[in-house]
Amino acid sequence: MRQMAARPMKDDRGAGPDEHKGLRPEPDAPRPEKARRPKVLVADDDLDARTMYGMYLQRMGCTVFTAIDGESAVDQAMAVLPDLIVLDLAMPHVTGWAAAKRLRRSPLTRGIPIVALTALPGARESARMSGCDAFMSKPCLPQLLWCEIRLLLGLEPTPAPLS
């Protein structure tokens, strides 16, 4: 039996049965008074990077899920339908490029913004061609990644990390 490589960083997934119909609200749609926590999938084969970004995003109010390679990133994305995916491009088994292409082909995940995050020089154009919405070079401060995530999701600035 194959062990699932991806796991949520929190046990509470908070998704109701009708929450995931594959529809995304219009960017200008009114937000409810108490906004729900954005779900972010962080896919990176580097444990330190996964942990650093995941912990920072949790402190900023996100529910974070993780994946260790492109295959588990696609599996997790289909299972949780995150609001955004942070995707390392150079991963084993299935690369981030291939994972982004798979995610764009699926009706369930094609509308989920993907931020490519990699240390590979010159990967910006290939990331865009694979379907990524944004590109950030490693090393990347978690604060800069959070700014990009906020822009893509249309979130208000967070004044301070949540405890």
mmCIF file of C-alpha atoms in Angstrom, residues 31-154:
data_model
loop_
_atom_site.group_PDB
_atom_site.id
_atom_site.type_symbol
_atom_site.label_atom_id
_atom_site.label_comp_id
_atom_site.label_asym_id
_atom_site.label_seq_id
_atom_site.Cartn_x
_atom_site.Cartn_y
_atom_site.Cartn_z
ATOM 1 C CA ARG A 31 -16.813 39.709 1.004
ATOM 2 C CA PRO A 32 -18.595 38.350 4.046
ATOM 3 C CA GLU A 33 -17.941 40.271 7.268
ATOM 4 C CA LYS A 34 -15.805 37.482 8.673
ATOM 5 C CA ALA A 35 -13.654 36.226 5.809
ATOM 6 C CA ARG A 36 -12.690 32.577 5.884
ATOM 7 C CA ARG A 37 -9.095 31.520 6.098
ATOM 8 C CA PRO A 38 -7.472 31.111 2.665
ATOM 9 C CA LYS A 39 -6.388 27.545 1.931
ATOM 10 C CA VAL A 40 -2.860 27.389 0.521
ATOM 11 C CA LEU A 41 -1.051 24.311 -0.769
ATOM 12 C CA VAL A 42 2.750 24.544 -0.449
ATOM 13 C CA ALA A 43 4.502 21.991 -2.678
ATOM 14 C CA ASP A 44 8.265 21.752 -2.265
ATOM 15 C CA ASP A 45 10.626 18.798 -1.933
ATOM 16 C CA ASP A 46 12.793 20.796 0.486
ATOM 17 C CA LEU A 47 11.552 20.233 4.052
ATOM 18 C CA ASP A 48 13.028 23.505 5.319
ATOM 19 C CA ALA A 49 11.314 25.567 2.613
ATOM 20 C CA ARG A 50 7.994 23.748 3.096
ATOM 21 C CA THR A 51 8.153 24.307 6.838
ATOM 22 C CA MET A 52 9.262 27.952 6.664
ATOM 23 C CA TYR A 53 6.608 29.013 4.145
ATOM 24 C CA GLY A 54 3.920 26.859 5.733
ATOM 25 C CA MET A 55 4.494 28.195 9.234
ATOM 26 C CA TYR A 56 4.616 31.800 8.056
ATOM 27 C CA LEU A 57 1.408 31.448 6.043
ATOM 28 C CA GLN A 58 -0.321 29.842 9.045
ATOM 29 C CA ARG A 59 0.713 32.817 11.183
ATOM 30 C CA MET A 60 -0.777 35.095 8.531
ATOM 31 C CA GLY A 61 -4.113 33.319 8.880
ATOM 32 C CA CYS A 62 -3.971 30.681 6.156
ATOM 33 C CA THR A 63 -4.889 27.030 6.409
ATOM 34 C CA VAL A 64 -1.844 25.306 4.935
ATOM 35 C CA PHE A 65 -1.512 21.944 3.222
ATOM 36 C CA THR A 66 1.806 20.539 2.014
ATOM 37 C CA ALA A 67 3.115 18.234 -0.697
ATOM 38 C CA ILE A 68 6.613 16.837 -1.239
ATOM 39 C CA ASP A 69 6.564 16.432 -5.028
ATOM 40 C CA GLY A 70 4.534 17.246 -8.104
ATOM 41 C CA GLU A 71 2.468 14.066 -7.976
ATOM 42 C CA SER A 72 1.375 14.611 -4.382
ATOM 43 C CA ALA A 73 0.768 18.305 -5.180
ATOM 44 C CA VAL A 74 -1.748 17.349 -7.874
ATOM 45 C CA ASP A 75 -3.367 14.765 -5.558
ATOM 46 C CA GLN A 76 -3.636 17.275 -2.688
ATOM 47 C CA ALA A 77 -4.972 20.020 -4.964
ATOM 48 C CA MET A 78 -7.732 17.720 -6.228
ATOM 49 C CA ALA A 79 -8.594 16.649 -2.682
ATOM 50 C CA VAL A 80 -8.595 20.031 -0.909
ATOM 51 C CA LEU A 81 -9.204 22.518 -3.744
ATOM 52 C CA PRO A 82 -6.980 25.203 -2.225
ATOM 53 C CA ASP A 83 -7.414 28.897 -2.954
ATOM 54 C CA LEU A 84 -3.792 29.094 -4.145
ATOM 55 C CA ILE A 85 -0.838 26.785 -4.790
ATOM 56 C CA VAL A 86 2.826 27.600 -4.117
ATOM 57 C CA LEU A 87 4.739 25.243 -6.400
ATOM 58 C CA ASP A 88 8.462 24.524 -6.506
ATOM 59 C CA LEU A 89 9.400 23.730 -10.092
ATOM 60 C CA ALA A 90 12.384 21.400 -9.559
ATOM 61 C CA MET A 91 10.898 18.454 -7.659
ATOM 62 C CA PRO A 92 11.386 14.690 -8.012
ATOM 63 C CA HIS A 93 8.979 12.200 -9.627
ATOM 64 C CA VAL A 94 6.703 14.807 -11.231
ATOM 65 C CA THR A 95 8.207 18.268 -11.704
ATOM 66 C CA GLY A 96 6.420 21.488 -10.846
ATOM 67 C CA TRP A 97 6.135 22.251 -14.575
ATOM 68 C CA ALA A 98 4.331 18.971 -15.225
ATOM 69 C CA ALA A 99 2.157 19.402 -12.124
ATOM 70 C CA ALA A 100 1.118 22.920 -13.247
ATOM 71 C CA LYS A 101 0.148 21.568 -16.682
ATOM 72 C CA ARG A 102 -1.943 18.797 -15.084
ATOM 73 C CA LEU A 103 -3.643 21.272 -12.753
ATOM 74 C CA ARG A 104 -4.526 23.551 -15.684
ATOM 75 C CA ARG A 105 -6.077 20.650 -17.623
ATOM 76 C CA SER A 106 -8.468 19.697 -14.817
ATOM 77 C CA PRO A 107 -11.798 21.550 -14.595
ATOM 78 C CA LEU A 108 -11.556 21.294 -10.785
ATOM 79 C CA THR A 109 -8.206 23.063 -10.489
ATOM 80 C CA ARG A 110 -7.737 25.152 -13.631
ATOM 81 C CA GLY A 111 -8.873 28.363 -11.879
ATOM 82 C CA ILE A 112 -6.590 28.024 -8.847
ATOM 83 C CA PRO A 113 -3.740 30.571 -8.950
ATOM 84 C CA ILE A 114 -0.263 29.012 -8.951
ATOM 85 C CA VAL A 115 2.874 30.770 -7.711
ATOM 86 C CA ALA A 116 6.035 29.154 -9.093
ATOM 87 C CA LEU A 117 8.865 29.281 -6.584
ATOM 88 C CA THR A 118 12.290 28.027 -7.641
ATOM 89 C CA ALA A 119 16.031 28.534 -7.369
ATOM 90 C CA LEU A 120 16.523 27.673 -11.041
ATOM 91 C CA PRO A 121 17.760 30.650 -13.054
ATOM 92 C CA GLY A 122 15.811 31.577 -16.170
ATOM 93 C CA ALA A 123 12.687 29.578 -15.309
ATOM 94 C CA ARG A 124 10.236 32.508 -15.378
ATOM 95 C CA GLU A 125 9.057 32.032 -18.972
ATOM 96 C CA SER A 126 8.771 28.242 -18.750
ATOM 97 C CA ALA A 127 6.757 28.631 -15.529
ATOM 98 C CA ARG A 128 4.301 30.948 -17.292
ATOM 99 C CA MET A 129 4.052 28.572 -20.265
ATOM 100 C CA SER A 130 3.249 25.725 -17.841
ATOM 101 C CA GLY A 131 0.326 27.692 -16.421
ATOM 102 C CA CYS A 132 1.775 29.484 -13.402
ATOM 103 C CA ASP A 133 0.261 32.876 -12.596
ATOM 104 C CA ALA A 134 3.281 34.322 -10.801
ATOM 105 C CA PHE A 135 6.979 33.556 -10.410
ATOM 106 C CA MET A 136 9.307 34.097 -7.462
ATOM 107 C CA SER A 137 12.999 33.240 -7.213
ATOM 108 C CA LYS A 138 14.466 31.392 -4.253
ATOM 109 C CA PRO A 139 15.704 32.394 -1.840
ATOM 110 C CA CYS A 140 12.459 34.245 -1.229
ATOM 111 C CA LEU A 141 11.452 35.852 2.036
ATOM 112 C CA PRO A 142 8.121 34.505 3.308
ATOM 113 C CA GLN A 143 6.907 38.113 3.605
ATOM 114 C CA LEU A 144 7.389 38.647 -0.150
ATOM 115 C CA LEU A 145 5.594 35.400 -0.936
ATOM 116 C CA TRP A 146 2.719 36.530 1.310
ATOM 117 C CA CYS A 147 2.512 39.847 -0.589
ATOM 118 C CA GLU A 148 2.188 37.950 -3.882
ATOM 119 C CA ILE A 149 -0.442 35.621 -2.417
ATOM 120 C CA ARG A 150 -2.451 38.584 -1.109
ATOM 121 C CA LEU A 151 -2.330 40.217 -4.548
ATOM 122 C CA LEU A 152 -3.457 37.067 -6.367
ATOM 123 C CA LEU A 153 -6.285 36.401 -3.904
ATOM 124 C CA GLY A 154 -7.326 40.037 -3.536
#
